């Protein structure tokens, strides 16, 4: 599909982009991680039409429809591209499969020889398919809605590439980094370069903001956190700022605790995604950089439970974040068992806050 490219300045995105520009509002913009997914009946219907999860990601017509589903149902302030953080290793040439009921399965990287088979030049075909979805979505969104592009943080992506899937404590990647730091550094550099290329293409296709999901950042001690999380993220952010100076970057170094401050101060992100474990007082007072946008951090399990407990916590978050630049989100992704009624209640509670 041939699409018209737009000049990516802050001419779209409404309240969401205004917040990232430093404009406070009476109620915060809302979007939720994994807002398009298995908890939605309309998603499950589309999923049956696709021949596997990756095929859904690489079919722009279907991926566009899925991306827009939560906007149509809940009127969120931002859509996030429907894709997956493992698109990058798959595009680089690593075998990636998503097995029903088991999650991602990759051919694990256990030596420098396997690393040499990955190729940045191989990424164009698959990145182009994803970016066609970005273009389609941006054309379909109203001007008051933002479109979020994303990729995984290099450390988090590397953990899957080395372990061959998800692990409890990311021990395979941590051991690899300790035993062979030179090869591991080469892997991180390759993922970093691929991520810059990927995010830049998403921005050119129409993404108004991008987020880095470093979901496993919290497993690293501070010295390794500096090497494998902060430094690669800083390179991605600084390069994107040079290429696309008007496009904000949101960082999400999940479960990083006090190291979150180092991440903020060193990487140059415009907004910080806060996971559920970060106390509200820490967010409000310890993270005292007023120009930084805070994002988070309702417990996804509380959204699953719903009711008065959920509403009370939402109001507590909103009260604590009053007069701060703030985007409402979860501390991690929506759980598949979550009811659509609870998400509707969440949106209504936020938008009725006084």
PDB file of N, CA and C in Angstrom, residues 49-93:
ATOM      1  N   UNK A  49      -8.037 -15.824  12.384  1.00  0.00           N
ATOM      2  CA  UNK A  49      -7.886 -15.648  10.941  1.00  0.00           C
ATOM      3  C   UNK A  49      -6.415 -15.723  10.517  1.00  0.00           C
ATOM      4  N   UNK A  50      -5.521 -15.392  11.431  1.00  0.00           N
ATOM      5  CA  UNK A  50      -4.092 -15.345  11.104  1.00  0.00           C
ATOM      6  C   UNK A  50      -3.470 -16.724  11.294  1.00  0.00           C
ATOM      7  N   UNK A  51      -2.532 -17.038  10.445  1.00  0.00           N
ATOM      8  CA  UNK A  51      -1.828 -18.319  10.532  1.00  0.00           C
ATOM      9  C   UNK A  51      -0.615 -18.154  11.444  1.00  0.00           C
ATOM     10  N   UNK A  52      -0.865 -18.038  12.751  1.00  0.00           N
ATOM     11  CA  UNK A  52       0.210 -17.884  13.716  1.00  0.00           C
ATOM     12  C   UNK A  52       0.418 -16.436  14.115  1.00  0.00           C
ATOM     13  N   UNK A  53       1.035 -16.255  15.289  1.00  0.00           N
ATOM     14  CA  UNK A  53       1.213 -14.910  15.846  1.00  0.00           C
ATOM     15  C   UNK A  53       2.108 -14.039  14.974  1.00  0.00           C
ATOM     16  N   UNK A  54       3.237 -14.581  14.538  1.00  0.00           N
ATOM     17  CA  UNK A  54       4.141 -13.776  13.713  1.00  0.00           C
ATOM     18  C   UNK A  54       3.481 -13.369  12.408  1.00  0.00           C
ATOM     19  N   UNK A  55       2.681 -14.245  11.829  1.00  0.00           N
ATOM     20  CA  UNK A  55       1.982 -13.904  10.602  1.00  0.00           C
ATOM     21  C   UNK A  55       1.013 -12.748  10.836  1.00  0.00           C
ATOM     22  N   UNK A  56       0.401 -12.715  12.011  1.00  0.00           N
ATOM     23  CA  UNK A  56      -0.467 -11.599  12.360  1.00  0.00           C
ATOM     24  C   UNK A  56       0.332 -10.299  12.415  1.00  0.00           C
ATOM     25  N   UNK A  57       1.507 -10.342  13.033  1.00  0.00           N
ATOM     26  CA  UNK A  57       2.361  -9.154  13.115  1.00  0.00           C
ATOM     27  C   UNK A  57       2.796  -8.671  11.737  1.00  0.00           C
ATOM     28  N   UNK A  58       3.038  -9.607  10.802  1.00  0.00           N
ATOM     29  CA  UNK A  58       3.568  -9.261   9.492  1.00  0.00           C
ATOM     30  C   UNK A  58       2.479  -9.050   8.424  1.00  0.00           C
ATOM     31  N   UNK A  59       1.219  -9.086   8.823  1.00  0.00           N
ATOM     32  CA  UNK A  59       0.118  -8.831   7.896  1.00  0.00           C
ATOM     33  C   UNK A  59      -0.467  -7.468   8.219  1.00  0.00           C
ATOM     34  N   UNK A  60      -0.057  -6.414   7.497  1.00  0.00           N
ATOM     35  CA  UNK A  60      -0.443  -5.051   7.884  1.00  0.00           C
ATOM     36  C   UNK A  60      -1.936  -4.829   8.039  1.00  0.00           C
ATOM     37  N   UNK A  61      -2.741  -5.420   7.186  1.00  0.00           N
ATOM     38  CA  UNK A  61      -4.185  -5.214   7.287  1.00  0.00           C
ATOM     39  C   UNK A  61      -4.718  -5.711   8.630  1.00  0.00           C
ATOM     40  N   UNK A  62      -4.294  -6.918   9.024  1.00  0.00           N
ATOM     41  CA  UNK A  62      -4.770  -7.492  10.290  1.00  0.00           C
ATOM     42  C   UNK A  62      -4.147  -6.780  11.488  1.00  0.00           C
ATOM     43  N   UNK A  63      -2.837  -6.493  11.411  1.00  0.00           N
ATOM     44  CA  UNK A  63      -2.162  -5.825  12.523  1.00  0.00           C
ATOM     45  C   UNK A  63      -2.727  -4.421  12.749  1.00  0.00           C
ATOM     46  N   UNK A  64      -3.106  -3.753  11.664  1.00  0.00           N
ATOM     47  CA  UNK A  64      -3.726  -2.431  11.790  1.00  0.00           C
ATOM     48  C   UNK A  64      -5.055  -2.533  12.517  1.00  0.00           C
ATOM     49  N   UNK A  65      -5.852  -3.496  12.112  1.00  0.00           N
ATOM     50  CA  UNK A  65      -7.165  -3.673  12.751  1.00  0.00           C
ATOM     51  C   UNK A  65      -7.009  -3.954  14.247  1.00  0.00           C
ATOM     52  N   UNK A  66      -6.056  -4.807  14.600  1.00  0.00           N
ATOM     53  CA  UNK A  66      -5.842  -5.135  16.009  1.00  0.00           C
ATOM     54  C   UNK A  66      -5.344  -3.910  16.783  1.00  0.00           C
ATOM     55  N   UNK A  67      -4.437  -3.142  16.197  1.00  0.00           N
ATOM     56  CA  UNK A  67      -3.923  -1.940  16.851  1.00  0.00           C
ATOM     57  C   UNK A  67      -5.039  -0.962  17.181  1.00  0.00           C
ATOM     58  N   UNK A  68      -6.013  -0.852  16.290  1.00  0.00           N
ATOM     59  CA  UNK A  68      -7.094   0.127  16.447  1.00  0.00           C
ATOM     60  C   UNK A  68      -8.226  -0.360  17.344  1.00  0.00           C
ATOM     61  N   UNK A  69      -8.312  -1.661  17.594  1.00  0.00           N
ATOM     62  CA  UNK A  69      -9.428  -2.199  18.374  1.00  0.00           C
ATOM     63  C   UNK A  69      -9.621  -1.529  19.739  1.00  0.00           C
ATOM     64  N   UNK A  70      -8.577  -1.369  20.561  1.00  0.00           N
ATOM     65  CA  UNK A  70      -8.796  -0.736  21.867  1.00  0.00           C
ATOM     66  C   UNK A  70      -9.136   0.747  21.776  1.00  0.00           C
ATOM     67  N   UNK A  71      -8.718   1.405  20.694  1.00  0.00           N
ATOM     68  CA  UNK A  71      -9.086   2.804  20.510  1.00  0.00           C
ATOM     69  C   UNK A  71     -10.585   2.903  20.236  1.00  0.00           C
ATOM     70  N   UNK A  72     -11.088   2.019  19.394  1.00  0.00           N
ATOM     71  CA  UNK A  72     -12.520   2.013  19.072  1.00  0.00           C
ATOM     72  C   UNK A  72     -13.360   1.655  20.291  1.00  0.00           C
ATOM     73  N   UNK A  73     -12.863   0.749  21.123  1.00  0.00           N
ATOM     74  CA  UNK A  73     -13.652   0.296  22.262  1.00  0.00           C
ATOM     75  C   UNK A  73     -13.569   1.262  23.445  1.00  0.00           C
ATOM     76  N   UNK A  74     -12.377   1.790  23.749  1.00  0.00           N
ATOM     77  CA  UNK A  74     -12.177   2.554  24.980  1.00  0.00           C
ATOM     78  C   UNK A  74     -11.848   4.033  24.760  1.00  0.00           C
ATOM     79  N   UNK A  75     -11.566   4.427  23.525  1.00  0.00           N
ATOM     80  CA  UNK A  75     -11.190   5.816  23.245  1.00  0.00           C
ATOM     81  C   UNK A  75      -9.928   6.222  24.005  1.00  0.00           C
ATOM     82  N   UNK A  76      -8.950   5.320  24.078  1.00  0.00           N
ATOM     83  CA  UNK A  76      -7.669   5.670  24.683  1.00  0.00           C
ATOM     84  C   UNK A  76      -7.050   6.862  23.950  1.00  0.00           C
ATOM     85  N   UNK A  77      -6.112   7.523  24.617  1.00  0.00           N
ATOM     86  CA  UNK A  77      -5.460   8.692  24.028  1.00  0.00           C
ATOM     87  C   UNK A  77      -4.324   8.326  23.081  1.00  0.00           C
ATOM     88  N   UNK A  78      -3.907   7.073  23.109  1.00  0.00           N
ATOM     89  CA  UNK A  78      -2.822   6.638  22.224  1.00  0.00           C
ATOM     90  C   UNK A  78      -3.033   5.186  21.826  1.00  0.00           C
ATOM     91  N   UNK A  79      -2.695   4.900  20.592  1.00  0.00           N
ATOM     92  CA  UNK A  79      -2.607   3.521  20.107  1.00  0.00           C
ATOM     93  C   UNK A  79      -1.148   3.114  20.134  1.00  0.00           C
ATOM     94  N   UNK A  80      -0.898   1.858  20.449  1.00  0.00           N
ATOM     95  CA  UNK A  80       0.464   1.343  20.350  1.00  0.00           C
ATOM     96  C   UNK A  80       0.490   0.262  19.284  1.00  0.00           C
ATOM     97  N   UNK A  81       1.469   0.353  18.428  1.00  0.00           N
ATOM     98  CA  UNK A  81       1.643  -0.604  17.342  1.00  0.00           C
ATOM     99  C   UNK A  81       1.498  -2.032  17.852  1.00  0.00           C
ATOM    100  N   UNK A  82       0.685  -2.840  17.177  1.00  0.00           N
ATOM    101  CA  UNK A  82       0.610  -4.253  17.525  1.00  0.00           C
ATOM    102  C   UNK A  82       1.769  -4.981  16.861  1.00  0.00           C
ATOM    103  N   UNK A  83       2.675  -5.457  17.679  1.00  0.00           N
ATOM    104  CA  UNK A  83       3.853  -6.162  17.190  1.00  0.00           C
ATOM    105  C   UNK A  83       4.455  -6.908  18.375  1.00  0.00           C
ATOM    106  N   UNK A  84       5.746  -7.170  18.335  1.00  0.00           N
ATOM    107  CA  UNK A  84       6.407  -7.888  19.421  1.00  0.00           C
ATOM    108  C   UNK A  84       7.874  -7.498  19.471  1.00  0.00           C
ATOM    109  N   UNK A  85       8.471  -7.538  20.658  1.00  0.00           N
ATOM    110  CA  UNK A  85       9.877  -7.156  20.784  1.00  0.00           C
ATOM    111  C   UNK A  85      10.809  -8.140  20.077  1.00  0.00           C
ATOM    112  N   UNK A  86      10.314  -9.350  19.765  1.00  0.00           N
ATOM    113  CA  UNK A  86      11.175 -10.337  19.119  1.00  0.00           C
ATOM    114  C   UNK A  86      11.172 -10.226  17.592  1.00  0.00           C
ATOM    115  N   UNK A  87      10.524  -9.191  17.069  1.00  0.00           N
ATOM    116  CA  UNK A  87      10.643  -8.900  15.637  1.00  0.00           C
ATOM    117  C   UNK A  87      12.107  -8.610  15.284  1.00  0.00           C
ATOM    118  N   UNK A  88      12.824  -7.925  16.179  1.00  0.00           N
ATOM    119  CA  UNK A  88      14.210  -7.566  15.885  1.00  0.00           C
ATOM    120  C   UNK A  88      15.095  -8.803  15.697  1.00  0.00           C
ATOM    121  N   UNK A  89      15.143  -9.766  16.636  1.00  0.00           N
ATOM    122  CA  UNK A  89      15.972 -10.948  16.371  1.00  0.00           C
ATOM    123  C   UNK A  89      15.492 -11.750  15.168  1.00  0.00           C
ATOM    124  N   UNK A  90      14.179 -11.816  14.965  1.00  0.00           N
ATOM    125  CA  UNK A  90      13.658 -12.539  13.807  1.00  0.00           C
ATOM    126  C   UNK A  90      14.118 -11.881  12.511  1.00  0.00           C
ATOM    127  N   UNK A  91      14.059 -10.541  12.473  1.00  0.00           N
ATOM    128  CA  UNK A  91      14.495  -9.812  11.277  1.00  0.00           C
ATOM    129  C   UNK A  91      15.997  -9.950  11.048  1.00  0.00           C
ATOM    130  N   UNK A  92      16.753 -10.094  12.131  1.00  0.00           N
ATOM    131  CA  UNK A  92      18.209 -10.257  12.015  1.00  0.00           C
ATOM    132  C   UNK A  92      18.614 -11.631  11.486  1.00  0.00           C
ATOM    133  N   UNK A  93      17.674 -12.574  11.512  1.00  0.00           N
ATOM    134  CA  UNK A  93      17.975 -13.891  10.970  1.00  0.00           C
ATOM    135  C   UNK A  93      17.912 -15.022  11.973  1.00  0.00           C
TER     136      UNK A  93
END
